[in-house]
Amino acid sequence: MGESAEKVQLQILEIVATSKEGVVCVVRCLSGTAYPGMVFAVSGGGEAGMRPYVNLEWIERYDFRTDILDAPHVAKVHLCGPMAPHLRLDVTVSSVARQG
């Protein structure tokens, strides 16, 4: 899928499940269009040495997997990475431009 210059922001509305691998949560897309494979920065950073990023693994709407989530819609998503288990309600994550 094409890379958009538009910043994507997701607000965490509900934490459904957490594990060492990641978190399943309900999010609202505040701006832009999110799709699996995107990387998001977590506001507030992380513990020393921890990269404050999460990866969007999948999106589910109405019990079906989908390839996009656009504003102002809500969906269940899986965010993974070392920072994912530290996510909290009302945190907003913002897309990070890919390098290279």
mmCIF file of C-alpha atoms in Angstrom:
data_model
loop_
_atom_site.group_PDB
_atom_site.id
_atom_site.type_symbol
_atom_site.label_atom_id
_atom_site.label_comp_id
_atom_site.label_asym_id
_atom_site.label_seq_id
_atom_site.Cartn_x
_atom_site.Cartn_y
_atom_site.Cartn_z
ATOM 1 C CA MET A 1 0.000 0.000 0.000
ATOM 2 C CA GLY A 2 1.136 3.526 -0.653
ATOM 3 C CA GLU A 3 2.784 5.591 2.010
ATOM 4 C CA SER A 4 0.855 8.717 2.974
ATOM 5 C CA ALA A 5 2.440 11.928 4.213
ATOM 6 C CA GLU A 6 -0.605 12.459 6.422
ATOM 7 C CA LYS A 7 -0.043 11.821 10.139
ATOM 8 C CA VAL A 8 -2.194 9.010 11.510
ATOM 9 C CA GLN A 9 -3.318 9.206 15.137
ATOM 10 C CA LEU A 10 -5.032 6.452 17.104
ATOM 11 C CA GLN A 11 -6.576 6.995 20.543
ATOM 12 C CA ILE A 12 -6.820 3.972 22.827
ATOM 13 C CA LEU A 13 -10.378 3.611 24.117
ATOM 14 C CA GLU A 14 -10.270 0.150 25.698
ATOM 15 C CA ILE A 15 -7.635 -2.464 26.534
ATOM 16 C CA VAL A 16 -9.017 -5.893 25.641
ATOM 17 C CA ALA A 17 -6.004 -8.143 26.323
ATOM 18 C CA THR A 18 -2.288 -7.787 27.031
ATOM 19 C CA SER A 19 0.671 -10.133 26.711
ATOM 20 C CA LYS A 20 4.446 -9.901 26.398
ATOM 21 C CA GLU A 21 3.999 -9.822 22.621
ATOM 22 C CA GLY A 22 1.503 -6.979 22.513
ATOM 23 C CA VAL A 23 -1.904 -5.624 23.300
ATOM 24 C CA VAL A 24 -5.329 -6.000 21.736
ATOM 25 C CA CYS A 25 -7.252 -2.776 22.149
ATOM 26 C CA VAL A 26 -10.129 -0.746 20.798
ATOM 27 C CA VAL A 27 -8.969 2.484 19.162
ATOM 28 C CA ARG A 28 -10.520 5.493 17.451
ATOM 29 C CA CYS A 29 -8.725 6.810 14.400
ATOM 30 C CA LEU A 30 -8.440 10.557 14.996
ATOM 31 C CA SER A 31 -6.723 11.408 11.701
ATOM 32 C CA GLY A 32 -5.427 9.783 8.553
ATOM 33 C CA THR A 33 -5.731 6.154 7.482
ATOM 34 C CA ALA A 34 -4.053 3.323 9.392
ATOM 35 C CA TYR A 35 -3.140 -0.047 7.931
ATOM 36 C CA PRO A 36 -1.283 -3.151 9.163
ATOM 37 C CA GLY A 37 2.485 -2.748 9.162
ATOM 38 C CA MET A 38 2.465 0.889 10.259
ATOM 39 C CA VAL A 39 4.741 2.016 13.085
ATOM 40 C CA PHE A 40 3.460 4.386 15.772
ATOM 41 C CA ALA A 41 5.288 6.483 18.378
ATOM 42 C CA VAL A 42 3.946 6.327 21.911
ATOM 43 C CA SER A 43 3.724 9.688 23.675
ATOM 44 C CA GLY A 44 5.601 9.848 26.945
ATOM 45 C CA GLY A 45 8.370 7.536 25.748
ATOM 46 C CA GLY A 46 9.319 4.423 27.639
ATOM 47 C CA GLU A 47 11.720 3.037 30.168
ATOM 48 C CA ALA A 48 15.425 3.741 29.723
ATOM 49 C CA GLY A 49 16.693 2.062 26.577
ATOM 50 C CA MET A 50 13.208 1.122 25.355
ATOM 51 C CA ARG A 51 12.174 2.349 21.903
ATOM 52 C CA PRO A 52 8.842 4.160 22.332
ATOM 53 C CA TYR A 53 7.226 2.531 19.276
ATOM 54 C CA VAL A 54 4.503 -0.011 18.539
ATOM 55 C CA ASN A 55 3.650 -1.848 15.319
ATOM 56 C CA LEU A 56 0.096 -2.255 14.044
ATOM 57 C CA GLU A 57 -0.285 -5.981 13.323
ATOM 58 C CA TRP A 58 -3.975 -6.252 12.408
ATOM 59 C CA ILE A 59 -7.281 -4.356 12.325
ATOM 60 C CA GLU A 60 -10.686 -5.875 13.019
ATOM 61 C CA ARG A 61 -14.077 -4.233 12.452
ATOM 62 C CA TYR A 62 -17.400 -5.977 13.033
ATOM 63 C CA ASP A 63 -15.536 -9.258 13.749
ATOM 64 C CA PHE A 64 -13.762 -9.214 10.355
ATOM 65 C CA ARG A 65 -10.146 -8.398 9.564
ATOM 66 C CA THR A 66 -9.680 -5.378 7.322
ATOM 67 C CA ASP A 67 -6.769 -3.592 5.656
ATOM 68 C CA ILE A 68 -7.575 -0.022 6.708
ATOM 69 C CA LEU A 69 -8.926 2.104 9.532
ATOM 70 C CA ASP A 70 -9.750 5.711 8.738
ATOM 71 C CA ALA A 71 -11.008 8.651 10.780
ATOM 72 C CA PRO A 72 -13.342 8.854 12.667
ATOM 73 C CA HIS A 73 -13.955 5.097 12.867
ATOM 74 C CA VAL A 74 -13.362 2.686 15.738
ATOM 75 C CA ALA A 75 -11.817 -0.787 15.486
ATOM 76 C CA LYS A 76 -10.119 -3.509 17.487
ATOM 77 C CA VAL A 77 -6.390 -3.672 16.735
ATOM 78 C CA HIS A 78 -3.305 -5.597 17.795
ATOM 79 C CA LEU A 79 -0.299 -3.416 18.645
ATOM 80 C CA CYS A 80 2.991 -5.200 19.284
ATOM 81 C CA GLY A 81 6.504 -4.365 20.363
ATOM 82 C CA PRO A 82 8.271 -3.819 23.681
ATOM 83 C CA MET A 83 6.250 -0.668 24.417
ATOM 84 C CA ALA A 84 2.828 -2.246 23.723
ATOM 85 C CA PRO A 85 2.197 -3.727 27.204
ATOM 86 C CA HIS A 86 2.773 -0.255 28.680
ATOM 87 C CA LEU A 87 -0.066 1.395 26.727
ATOM 88 C CA ARG A 88 -2.907 2.901 28.770
ATOM 89 C CA LEU A 89 -6.407 4.246 28.174
ATOM 90 C CA ASP A 90 -6.683 7.614 26.423
ATOM 91 C CA VAL A 91 -3.097 7.454 25.135
ATOM 92 C CA THR A 92 -2.759 8.663 21.558
ATOM 93 C CA VAL A 93 -0.158 7.071 19.291
ATOM 94 C CA SER A 94 1.070 8.836 16.139
ATOM 95 C CA SER A 95 2.421 7.334 12.936
ATOM 96 C CA VAL A 96 6.140 7.449 12.253
ATOM 97 C CA ALA A 97 7.488 8.045 8.739
ATOM 98 C CA ARG A 98 9.374 5.078 7.353
ATOM 99 C CA GLN A 99 13.087 5.614 6.806
ATOM 100 C CA GLY A 100 14.678 4.710 3.488
#
